Tab-separated table of C-alpha atoms in Angstrom:
chain	number	residue	atom	x	y	z
A	1	UNK	CA	-50.491	-16.056	11.676
A	2	UNK	CA	-46.831	-16.466	12.604
A	3	UNK	CA	-45.630	-15.927	16.062
A	4	UNK	CA	-42.538	-13.836	16.358
A	5	UNK	CA	-39.635	-15.587	18.027
A	6	UNK	CA	-38.205	-14.211	21.174
A	7	UNK	CA	-35.295	-11.745	20.666
A	8	UNK	CA	-32.758	-14.127	22.010
A	9	UNK	CA	-33.805	-16.802	19.394
A	10	UNK	CA	-33.504	-14.227	16.635
A	11	UNK	CA	-30.209	-13.120	17.855
A	12	UNK	CA	-28.935	-16.786	18.054
A	13	UNK	CA	-30.016	-17.430	14.496
A	14	UNK	CA	-28.001	-14.535	13.024
A	15	UNK	CA	-24.814	-15.523	14.926
A	16	UNK	CA	-22.665	-18.100	13.245
A	17	UNK	CA	-22.007	-21.281	15.028
A	18	UNK	CA	-18.902	-21.613	17.050
A	19	UNK	CA	-16.584	-24.459	16.296
A	20	UNK	CA	-13.301	-25.921	17.421
A	21	UNK	CA	-11.306	-23.585	15.187
A	22	UNK	CA	-12.925	-20.238	16.332
A	23	UNK	CA	-11.321	-18.795	19.374
A	24	UNK	CA	-13.878	-18.099	22.040
A	25	UNK	CA	-13.100	-14.406	22.265
A	26	UNK	CA	-13.492	-13.823	18.482
A	27	UNK	CA	-16.716	-14.269	16.599
A	28	UNK	CA	-16.792	-15.049	12.835
A	29	UNK	CA	-18.886	-12.689	10.795
A	30	UNK	CA	-22.418	-13.882	9.862
A	31	UNK	CA	-22.384	-15.916	6.664
A	32	UNK	CA	-24.098	-13.074	4.661
A	33	UNK	CA	-21.494	-10.482	5.825
A	34	UNK	CA	-18.513	-9.569	3.596
A	35	UNK	CA	-15.678	-7.621	5.448
A	36	UNK	CA	-12.995	-5.712	3.607
A	37	UNK	CA	-10.090	-3.892	5.335
A	38	UNK	CA	-10.842	-0.204	5.632
A	39	UNK	CA	-8.708	2.542	4.412
A	40	UNK	CA	-7.111	4.185	7.527
A	41	UNK	CA	-8.719	7.659	8.266
A	42	UNK	CA	-5.222	9.030	8.532
A	43	UNK	CA	-4.409	7.960	4.925
A	44	UNK	CA	-4.286	10.976	2.506
A	45	UNK	CA	-4.800	8.965	-0.553
A	46	UNK	CA	-8.269	7.993	-1.778
A	47	UNK	CA	-8.700	4.878	-3.932
A	48	UNK	CA	-10.206	6.858	-6.767
A	49	UNK	CA	-7.179	9.031	-6.819
A	50	UNK	CA	-4.790	5.916	-6.948
A	51	UNK	CA	-6.896	4.282	-9.646
A	52	UNK	CA	-6.280	7.315	-11.825
A	53	UNK	CA	-2.535	6.670	-11.687
A	54	UNK	CA	-2.773	2.977	-12.977
A	55	UNK	CA	-0.628	2.489	-15.977
A	56	UNK	CA	1.270	5.638	-15.308
A	57	UNK	CA	4.787	6.211	-14.016
A	58	UNK	CA	4.942	6.931	-10.209
A	59	UNK	CA	7.632	7.395	-7.576
A	60	UNK	CA	7.164	6.158	-4.104
A	61	UNK	CA	9.018	7.026	-0.867
A	62	UNK	CA	8.762	4.195	1.555
A	63	UNK	CA	8.426	4.468	5.223
A	64	UNK	CA	12.100	3.415	5.606
A	65	UNK	CA	13.158	6.183	3.220
A	66	UNK	CA	13.826	4.209	-0.128
A	67	UNK	CA	12.891	5.833	-3.432
A	68	UNK	CA	11.285	3.602	-5.977
A	69	UNK	CA	10.012	4.526	-9.443
A	70	UNK	CA	8.042	2.345	-11.780
A	71	UNK	CA	4.709	2.062	-13.751
A	72	UNK	CA	1.712	1.539	-11.421
A	73	UNK	CA	0.009	-1.795	-12.467
A	74	UNK	CA	-2.540	-1.976	-9.635
A	75	UNK	CA	-3.570	-1.220	-6.101
A	76	UNK	CA	-6.026	-2.237	-3.527
A	77	UNK	CA	-8.076	-0.687	-0.664
A	78	UNK	CA	-5.120	-0.997	1.651
A	79	UNK	CA	-2.718	0.822	-0.740
A	80	UNK	CA	-0.807	-2.262	-1.654
A	81	UNK	CA	0.877	-1.374	-4.826
A	82	UNK	CA	2.074	-3.493	-7.852
A	83	UNK	CA	4.781	-1.705	-10.036
A	84	UNK	CA	6.499	-2.882	-13.196
A	85	UNK	CA	9.938	-1.785	-14.498
A	86	UNK	CA	10.739	-0.680	-10.997
A	87	UNK	CA	13.945	1.122	-10.338
A	88	UNK	CA	15.307	1.990	-6.774
A	89	UNK	CA	17.528	5.018	-6.649
A	90	UNK	CA	20.188	4.965	-4.040
A	91	UNK	CA	21.478	8.511	-3.851
A	92	UNK	CA	25.160	9.215	-3.212
A	93	UNK	CA	26.030	11.599	-0.386
A	94	UNK	CA	26.615	15.322	-1.399
A	95	UNK	CA	30.320	15.113	-0.540
A	96	UNK	CA	30.857	11.732	-2.170
A	97	UNK	CA	32.584	11.240	-5.605
A	98	UNK	CA	30.388	8.180	-6.166
A	99	UNK	CA	27.474	8.363	-8.592
A	100	UNK	CA	23.877	7.729	-7.482
A	101	UNK	CA	23.042	4.102	-8.284
A	102	UNK	CA	19.879	2.893	-9.930
A	103	UNK	CA	18.986	-0.737	-8.988
A	104	UNK	CA	16.559	-2.525	-11.349
A	105	UNK	CA	13.860	-4.489	-9.533
A	106	UNK	CA	11.341	-5.094	-12.369
A	107	UNK	CA	8.020	-6.442	-11.067
A	108	UNK	CA	7.658	-5.202	-7.546
A	109	UNK	CA	5.019	-5.302	-4.810
A	110	UNK	CA	4.934	-2.746	-2.009
A	111	UNK	CA	2.759	-3.228	0.982
A	112	UNK	CA	0.374	-0.435	1.695
A	113	UNK	CA	1.746	0.346	5.199
A	114	UNK	CA	5.207	0.774	3.808
A	115	UNK	CA	4.123	3.598	1.484
A	116	UNK	CA	4.885	7.037	2.876
A	117	UNK	CA	4.555	9.161	-0.342
A	118	UNK	CA	3.325	8.405	-3.859
A	119	UNK	CA	3.490	10.774	-6.743
A	120	UNK	CA	2.967	10.857	-10.391
A	121	UNK	CA	6.153	11.263	-12.433
A	122	UNK	CA	6.529	14.171	-14.788
A	123	UNK	CA	7.903	12.232	-17.650
A	124	UNK	CA	9.114	15.250	-19.593
A	125	UNK	CA	11.081	16.596	-16.611
A	126	UNK	CA	12.317	13.038	-15.754
A	127	UNK	CA	13.903	12.547	-19.122
A	128	UNK	CA	16.172	15.666	-18.687
A	129	UNK	CA	17.672	14.571	-15.396
A	130	UNK	CA	20.905	12.534	-15.131
A	131	UNK	CA	20.084	10.785	-11.982
A	132	UNK	CA	23.745	9.650	-11.519
A	133	UNK	CA	24.713	13.273	-10.836
A	134	UNK	CA	21.886	13.792	-8.210
A	135	UNK	CA	23.131	13.599	-4.660
A	136	UNK	CA	21.171	13.699	-1.450
A	137	UNK	CA	21.344	12.996	2.266
A	138	UNK	CA	19.369	9.782	3.064
A	139	UNK	CA	15.752	10.296	4.191
A	140	UNK	CA	15.078	9.135	7.737
A	141	UNK	CA	12.526	6.458	8.438
A	142	UNK	CA	9.063	7.304	9.636
A	143	UNK	CA	7.320	5.850	12.667
A	144	UNK	CA	3.707	4.694	12.634
A	145	UNK	CA	1.862	5.457	15.782
C-alpha cells in the first residue's frame, strides 16, 4: 500500500512556491484556485438584478453626485458599468435663469465603487420631460466607510 505523507508535507505540496516577485507577507493562491472579487455585503444590487437591466436605459447617480443616463451595455461582479449614448445632466440651480445642461459622453465606463444609485429609466415618462427646464440643488457627495 501507499504510506500517507506527514501533514506538513501535504501542506507544503498544496502551497505555491515562493519566488522573488512574491512578497513574504503575501501568499499566492494555489494553482488550482480561481479568485474573483466579491460583491460587498453592503451592496444592495445583486448581479442577477443588474443583468436584467442590460440593453435598457438606466440613470446612475455617482458617489460624487453626478447624474448620468445611458443604455447599460454590461456590468461585472464589482458593479463596474459600461454605458452607451451616455448623457450627464448638470442641473441649473432653482434661482438661476440658466437652463440645465446635457453633456454627451457617448461610450462611458463607471467604476463600481463610484455607483451610488442605479435605476431603470421609464422611457415613456422620460420623453415628456424638458430637462432644460428642470432645476435642482446639487447632490452632495457620499462617504465610503
